[in-house]
Amino acid sequence: MVLNDDDPSLAAALDPATAVAVIGTGAMGSGIAQVAAQSGHTVHLVDAAPGAAQAARDRLGTTFERLVAKGKFTSAEATKTLDRLVVAESVAALPPVGLVIEAAREDLATKRELFGDLEQRQPAAVLATNTSSLDTSAIADGLRHPDRLIGLHFFNPPALMRLVEVIHGPHNATDAGREILDQATDLVRRWGKTPVRCTSTPGFIVNRVARPFYGEAQRMVGDGSIEPATLDLAMRDAGFRMGPMELTDLIGQDVNLAVGTSVWEQTGRDPRYEPTDFQRDLVAAGRLGRKSGNGVFAYDANGIAQNAHADATRAATLSAAESPVVTNPVARTLAMLVNEAVDLVARGEATAEDVDTAMQLGTNYPKGPFAWGQEIGFDTVADQLATLDRAFPGGRYRPSPALRQRRP
Ligand SMILES: NC(=O)c1ccc[n+]([C@@H]2O[C@H](COP(=O)([O-])OP(=O)(O)OC[C@H]3O[C@@H](n4cnc5c(N)ncnc54)[C@H](O)[C@@H]3O)[C@@H](O)[C@H]2O)c1
């Protein structure tokens, strides 16, 4: 690997012999370290909190023991894999590595400072951030070779979730930058993951396209058109593994609201992404979901929802294909998901194929939005949105001009 001030244009292969450093060993960093170590890399762990990197290594040791007990690992493999995880005192104490993956606090100043330091200390390394909401171009801004920095957005938990969004911006548009992106994409694939490419757009693919799954449900429940449990049932009947109400209770209403607010702010408060009063009120009342014992639903000590009584007849009637889109939770949500996906692709931010892959793997949707669009008909989706736009003016339901250009 040659990527330095003398010759920034050359990048050699990232392979299992490449040493990796993971900076920030919390929920995401420790999972990413596990994936890399299981793929044969020596992984150096750094965390700003004293003892945190060692604690992450200890937790992974317990994980490997569990995998041995389940017959997924031999104890020799477990020992070897654990031996590949090495605790480093600090970024300054790291040996030269080929890849750094940063999973520290979600804060632009923290990440910029870290990468400014890493660029000096690791002249040959590809620099990757696991940011979920920050613009990777803003993180790279100020580096001498910003094309060394890419986004590798893993999903939680990294050991189990197959999807990785590989994020790039204008700062990657050099020969060396493109080479690094290709190599990182190949590496992620060799780690048994499914990479998709996306520009550094607010929310990337998954967190952007998924917004209406929550927003439409909250608007319908909020205005009293449907009961929460009935809405969840309608969505499960349509093939979603969980309804939006129970899912946001599981994620945490505060966490889901923060992601939605971040996308809304970063898109200049586009009404498409405006958070709902329904969710803001839940959060303000401390009804955060399962973790607080109360969210949309109330939970008992075993995490079982207590007031989730669904009306199956009403769920079926409202979501029947011929039911009006304004009060049809399934048609309304799907129209908005398709619209969002079509717009993202029309802006050149990702391919339709990658969007469908990302939504199926990142959110467990039974189909990708383009597959739904084909099935429903893109013109029908445009008509449904026009109806919604008339019912609720203000821009949220404006159809993407690209919808009318897509042919089934
Ligand atoms: N949790 C998720 O579901 C999720 C999913 C995808 C991406 N992300 C992103 O991954 C990153 C980490 O998230 P997390 O959930 O693992 O957080 P976390 O709070 O579990 O872990 C963050 C760790 O980073 C350490 N840290 C903070 N500042 C540091 C610094 N300057 N140098 C070294 N270590 C530092 C902290 O001590 C902590 O151990 C964030 O950017 C987040 O947005 C999170």
XYZ file of C-alpha atoms and ligand atoms in Angstrom:
452
model
C 0.000 0.000 0.000
C 1.463 3.304 -1.019
C -0.630 6.294 -0.212
C 1.410 9.149 1.054
C 2.482 12.652 0.326
C 4.998 11.468 -2.271
C 2.526 9.429 -4.224
C -1.080 9.759 -3.114
C -2.401 8.030 -6.239
C -1.476 4.447 -5.508
C -3.408 2.105 -3.300
C -2.502 -1.558 -2.923
C -4.928 -4.334 -2.075
C -6.700 -4.502 1.237
C -6.501 -8.193 2.113
C -6.675 -10.401 5.245
C -3.008 -9.600 5.931
C -3.985 -5.928 6.335
C -3.879 -4.853 9.948
C -7.000 -2.956 10.981
C -7.499 -0.386 13.742
C -10.923 0.258 15.246
C -11.282 3.582 17.059
C -14.159 3.615 19.545
C -15.021 0.178 20.883
C -18.646 0.625 21.954
C -21.630 -1.203 20.471
C -20.579 -0.699 16.851
C -16.770 -0.683 17.114
C -16.610 -3.942 19.042
C -18.968 -5.612 16.538
C -16.914 -4.349 13.588
C -13.726 -5.570 15.315
C -15.356 -8.988 15.698
C -16.189 -9.145 11.984
C -12.655 -8.130 10.965
C -10.965 -10.528 13.406
C -13.187 -13.408 12.297
C -12.102 -12.626 8.729
C -8.444 -13.091 9.687
C -7.266 -9.531 10.354
C -5.208 -8.428 13.291
C -7.387 -5.726 14.850
C -6.038 -3.013 17.119
C -8.616 -1.562 19.499
C -8.502 2.041 20.732
C -11.003 3.848 22.938
C -10.786 7.216 24.659
C -12.381 5.894 27.855
C -9.816 4.188 30.114
C -10.292 0.390 30.125
C -13.000 0.454 27.426
C -10.952 -1.240 24.691
C -9.896 -4.023 27.091
C -13.519 -4.393 28.233
C -14.611 -4.719 24.578
C -11.975 -7.412 24.007
C -13.180 -9.261 27.141
C -16.793 -9.092 25.918
C -15.748 -10.490 22.551
C -13.935 -13.326 24.359
C -17.270 -14.212 26.006
C -19.014 -13.985 22.618
C -16.490 -16.418 21.118
C -16.996 -18.845 24.031
C -20.737 -18.749 23.315
C -20.083 -19.445 19.641
C -17.949 -22.448 20.655
C -20.778 -23.718 22.900
C -23.169 -23.404 19.960
C -20.772 -25.373 17.742
C -20.144 -22.412 15.402
C -16.444 -22.153 16.293
C -13.842 -24.638 17.515
C -12.087 -23.555 20.700
C -8.843 -23.347 18.721
C -10.519 -20.894 16.313
C -11.907 -18.916 19.225
C -8.452 -18.621 20.804
C -6.855 -17.622 17.492
C -9.526 -15.019 16.799
C -9.247 -13.519 20.276
C -5.456 -13.413 19.877
C -5.942 -11.250 16.792
C -7.597 -8.551 18.930
C -4.958 -6.288 20.408
C -5.607 -3.409 22.795
C -3.722 -0.179 22.030
C -3.375 2.596 24.595
C -4.115 5.375 22.133
C -4.036 6.374 18.472
C -0.413 7.412 19.033
C 0.461 3.893 20.212
C -0.881 2.150 17.093
C 1.522 0.313 14.786
C 1.144 1.057 11.046
C -2.159 -0.372 9.795
C -3.802 -0.606 6.360
C -7.327 0.319 7.400
C -8.749 2.406 10.228
C -12.454 2.199 11.035
C -13.680 4.937 13.338
C -16.761 4.223 15.450
C -16.380 6.926 18.084
C -18.965 9.406 19.287
C -21.316 10.845 16.621
C -19.848 14.318 16.694
C -18.265 16.148 13.741
C -15.534 17.894 15.753
C -14.501 14.631 17.455
C -14.288 12.785 14.150
C -12.416 15.573 12.363
C -9.863 15.775 15.132
C -9.384 12.001 15.122
C -8.876 11.814 11.362
C -6.549 14.836 11.343
C -4.368 12.939 13.810
C -4.754 9.588 12.020
C -3.804 11.078 8.654
C -0.434 12.120 10.109
C 0.215 8.959 12.092
C -1.065 6.411 9.557
C 0.197 7.666 6.181
C -0.565 4.364 4.416
C -4.023 3.633 5.810
C -7.447 3.849 4.256
C -9.552 5.898 6.672
C -13.179 4.867 7.191
C -15.897 6.342 9.371
C -18.948 4.463 10.604
C -20.930 7.689 10.969
C -24.672 7.205 10.598
C -25.687 10.833 10.074
C -22.712 13.097 9.374
C -21.606 14.165 5.899
C -18.394 12.262 5.116
C -17.192 15.218 2.990
C -17.453 17.440 6.076
C -15.455 14.878 8.080
C -12.787 14.731 5.326
C -12.643 18.512 4.937
C -9.252 19.758 6.100
C -7.378 16.490 5.467
C -4.374 16.752 3.173
C -5.700 13.785 1.174
C -9.457 13.787 1.716
C -9.836 11.023 -0.889
C -8.436 8.595 1.694
C -11.576 8.932 3.787
C -14.728 6.950 3.040
C -17.825 5.937 4.963
C -18.366 2.305 5.913
C -21.788 2.332 7.536
C -22.388 -0.933 9.363
C -25.759 -1.792 10.871
C -26.433 -2.842 14.425
C -25.381 -5.492 15.408
C -22.499 -5.607 12.899
C -21.788 -9.306 13.410
C -25.338 -10.236 12.349
C -26.401 -7.528 9.906
C -25.193 -8.200 6.368
C -25.605 -4.713 4.948
C -22.797 -2.158 4.783
C -23.378 1.190 3.049
C -20.148 2.335 1.377
C -20.374 6.127 1.387
C -18.565 8.509 -0.933
C -18.659 12.214 -1.699
C -17.069 14.671 -4.117
C -13.842 14.340 -2.128
C -13.494 10.720 -3.301
C -13.633 11.623 -7.006
C -9.926 11.089 -7.734
C -8.235 8.008 -9.188
C -6.880 7.095 -5.754
C -10.280 7.776 -4.171
C -12.119 5.510 -6.631
C -9.501 2.794 -6.158
C -9.930 2.990 -2.386
C -13.722 2.746 -2.708
C -13.415 -0.318 -4.949
C -11.002 -1.986 -2.586
C -13.074 -1.238 0.489
C -16.182 -2.554 -1.280
C -14.339 -5.798 -2.141
C -13.054 -6.090 1.398
C -16.538 -5.719 2.869
C -17.734 -8.433 0.495
C -14.907 -10.731 1.627
C -16.063 -10.135 5.206
C -19.313 -11.857 4.224
C -21.247 -8.586 4.039
C -23.287 -7.079 1.217
C -21.944 -3.645 0.268
C -24.091 -1.002 -1.413
C -22.779 2.333 -2.679
C -24.335 5.657 -1.777
C -23.301 9.301 -1.911
C -23.033 11.143 1.363
C -26.671 12.235 1.264
C -28.626 12.843 4.507
C -29.561 9.449 5.983
C -27.696 7.623 3.184
C -30.016 4.984 1.646
C -31.653 3.191 4.552
C -32.227 5.991 7.028
C -33.516 8.229 4.235
C -35.845 5.880 2.361
C -37.283 4.378 5.570
C -38.539 7.707 6.942
C -42.127 7.419 5.587
C -42.538 3.949 7.122
C -42.612 5.721 10.488
C -43.942 9.129 9.415
C -47.081 7.945 7.623
C -48.031 5.642 10.508
C -47.539 8.404 13.070
C -49.638 10.831 11.029
C -52.485 8.341 10.643
C -52.491 7.313 14.300
C -51.963 10.913 15.372
C -55.054 12.171 13.539
C -57.135 9.289 14.868
C -57.729 7.523 11.533
C -56.517 4.195 12.912
C -55.566 2.594 16.241
C -51.846 1.823 16.693
C -52.217 -1.960 17.044
C -54.579 -2.124 14.072
C -52.101 -0.191 11.948
C -49.273 -2.535 12.986
C -51.410 -5.538 12.075
C -52.180 -4.086 8.620
C -48.464 -3.571 7.982
C -47.555 -7.069 9.199
C -50.269 -8.498 6.958
C -48.622 -6.629 4.070
C -45.387 -8.550 4.773
C -43.461 -6.254 7.126
C -41.920 -8.157 10.009
C -43.006 -5.519 12.537
C -45.430 -2.610 12.391
C -44.044 0.937 12.699
C -45.560 1.475 16.160
C -44.041 -1.619 17.792
C -40.796 -1.125 15.853
C -40.266 2.463 17.035
C -41.060 1.314 20.592
C -38.281 -1.262 20.172
C -35.770 1.145 18.587
C -36.627 3.856 21.135
C -38.923 6.776 20.186
C -36.108 9.195 21.104
C -33.554 7.420 18.895
C -35.986 7.240 15.963
C -36.954 10.904 16.424
C -33.276 11.940 16.488
C -32.589 10.179 13.164
C -35.702 11.720 11.589
C -34.868 15.182 12.892
C -31.314 14.913 11.588
C -32.517 14.037 8.062
C -35.124 16.847 8.231
C -32.522 19.419 9.335
C -29.956 18.285 6.771
C -32.478 18.553 3.929
C -33.242 22.172 4.824
C -36.379 21.115 6.709
C -37.974 19.464 3.696
C -41.614 18.782 4.723
C -41.182 15.186 3.500
C -39.154 14.443 6.592
C -40.773 16.671 9.180
C -41.034 14.772 12.478
C -44.552 14.368 13.820
C -46.096 15.968 16.892
C -47.272 12.450 17.749
C -43.678 11.272 18.219
C -42.416 14.521 19.728
C -45.171 14.287 22.354
C -44.246 10.688 23.189
C -40.615 11.673 23.719
C -41.494 14.788 25.724
C -43.643 12.609 27.993
C -40.761 10.154 28.521
C -42.647 7.448 26.651
C -39.559 6.164 24.872
C -40.740 2.630 24.177
C -39.851 -0.739 25.653
C -36.791 0.623 27.442
C -38.931 3.010 29.524
C -41.780 0.515 29.975
C -44.115 2.764 28.009
C -44.165 4.146 24.492
C -47.006 3.849 21.993
C -47.845 0.719 23.985
C -47.366 -0.070 27.689
C -45.048 -2.994 28.446
C -44.945 -5.471 31.307
C -41.718 -6.603 32.976
C -41.196 -9.193 30.202
C -41.464 -6.578 27.467
C -44.922 -7.741 26.364
C -47.228 -4.984 25.080
C -50.302 -4.615 27.283
C -52.689 -2.460 25.297
C -52.037 -3.699 21.760
C -55.482 -4.877 20.743
C -55.825 -4.961 16.975
C -59.102 -4.916 15.061
C -58.384 -7.437 12.294
C -61.508 -6.596 10.277
C -60.726 -2.890 10.289
C -57.071 -3.554 9.372
C -58.177 -5.616 6.372
C -60.874 -3.142 5.272
C -58.671 -0.041 5.445
C -55.736 -1.700 3.674
C -57.713 -3.440 0.932
C -56.402 -2.573 -2.532
C -59.582 -0.661 -3.472
C -59.654 1.396 -0.226
C -58.901 5.118 -0.610
C -55.197 5.868 -0.310
C -55.673 8.654 2.282
C -56.943 6.180 4.898
C -55.089 3.107 3.585
C -52.002 2.615 5.752
C -50.353 0.128 3.393
C -50.938 1.951 0.086
C -50.030 5.307 1.624
C -46.781 4.014 3.137
C -45.737 2.088 0.026
C -46.421 5.088 -2.234
C -44.171 7.246 -0.068
C -41.416 4.589 0.137
C -41.425 4.191 -3.652
C -41.402 7.978 -4.133
C -38.451 8.410 -1.799
C -36.460 5.634 -3.482
C -37.191 6.886 -7.006
C -36.096 10.402 -6.043
C -32.867 9.170 -4.442
C -31.930 7.293 -7.610
C -33.019 10.179 -9.867
C -30.607 12.441 -7.947
C -27.825 9.950 -8.777
C -27.185 9.011 -5.159
C -27.435 5.212 -5.529
C -28.608 2.609 -8.027
C -32.113 1.139 -7.937
C -30.624 -2.296 -7.377
C -28.590 -1.104 -4.388
C -31.641 0.666 -2.927
C -33.713 -2.523 -3.091
C -30.855 -4.555 -1.569
C -30.290 -1.974 1.168
C -33.942 -1.796 2.215
C -34.329 -5.561 2.352
C -31.122 -6.152 4.327
C -31.026 -2.959 6.392
C -34.670 -2.856 7.463
C -35.896 -6.388 6.699
C -38.537 -5.145 4.263
C -40.063 -8.074 2.388
C -39.342 -6.328 -0.937
C -37.366 -3.377 -2.167
C -39.210 -0.158 -3.113
C -38.465 -0.607 -6.824
C -39.931 -4.125 -6.762
C -43.037 -2.599 -5.114
C -43.096 0.199 -7.666
C -43.092 -2.338 -10.500
C -45.857 -4.280 -8.833
C -48.112 -1.298 -8.025
C -47.174 0.612 -11.182
C -45.123 3.808 -10.971
C -47.943 5.818 -12.584
C -50.389 4.521 -9.975
C -47.959 5.584 -7.242
C -47.763 9.061 -8.822
C -51.592 9.235 -8.885
C -51.794 8.137 -5.221
C -49.308 10.830 -4.233
C -51.231 13.459 -6.181
C -54.345 12.448 -4.192
C -52.423 12.669 -0.917
C -50.947 16.020 -1.966
C -54.454 17.396 -2.520
C -55.619 16.026 0.854
C -52.540 17.301 2.724
C -50.987 20.223 0.806
C -47.589 21.583 1.795
C -45.058 19.563 -0.161
C -44.739 16.389 1.878
C -46.527 14.316 -0.749
C -45.106 15.940 -3.879
C -44.491 13.187 -6.386
C -40.968 12.764 -7.713
C -40.953 13.898 -11.370
C -39.000 10.701 -12.075
C -42.011 8.532 -11.135
C -43.795 9.338 -14.416
C -40.656 8.516 -16.379
C -40.333 4.985 -15.020
C -41.953 2.304 -17.046
C -43.000 -1.010 -15.506
N -25.662 2.271 17.473
C -26.063 2.127 16.230
O -27.122 1.542 15.955
C -25.229 2.656 15.108
C -25.408 2.132 13.825
C -24.591 2.595 12.775
C -23.623 3.559 13.012
N -23.484 4.064 14.280
C -22.415 5.062 14.494
O -21.291 4.399 15.049
C -20.570 5.297 15.918
C -20.466 4.667 17.292
O -21.759 4.398 17.786
P -22.009 3.378 19.009
O -23.471 3.123 19.040
O -21.047 2.240 18.923
O -21.612 4.318 20.239
P -21.133 3.883 21.713
O -21.465 5.022 22.570
O -21.627 2.518 22.046
O -19.523 3.782 21.543
C -18.723 4.882 21.231
C -17.351 4.617 21.838
O -16.449 5.579 21.313
C -15.617 6.021 22.375
N -15.097 7.340 22.018
C -15.750 8.540 22.045
N -14.923 9.515 21.598
C -13.748 8.920 21.274
C -12.517 9.382 20.757
N -12.302 10.680 20.484
N -11.531 8.482 20.526
C -11.717 7.173 20.784
N -12.866 6.670 21.294
C -13.857 7.537 21.526
C -16.487 5.996 23.611
O -15.717 5.912 24.800
C -17.327 4.736 23.356
O -16.713 3.579 23.895
C -21.342 6.615 15.872
O -20.755 7.431 14.889
C -22.744 6.184 15.453
O -23.464 7.206 14.818
C -24.241 3.616 15.328
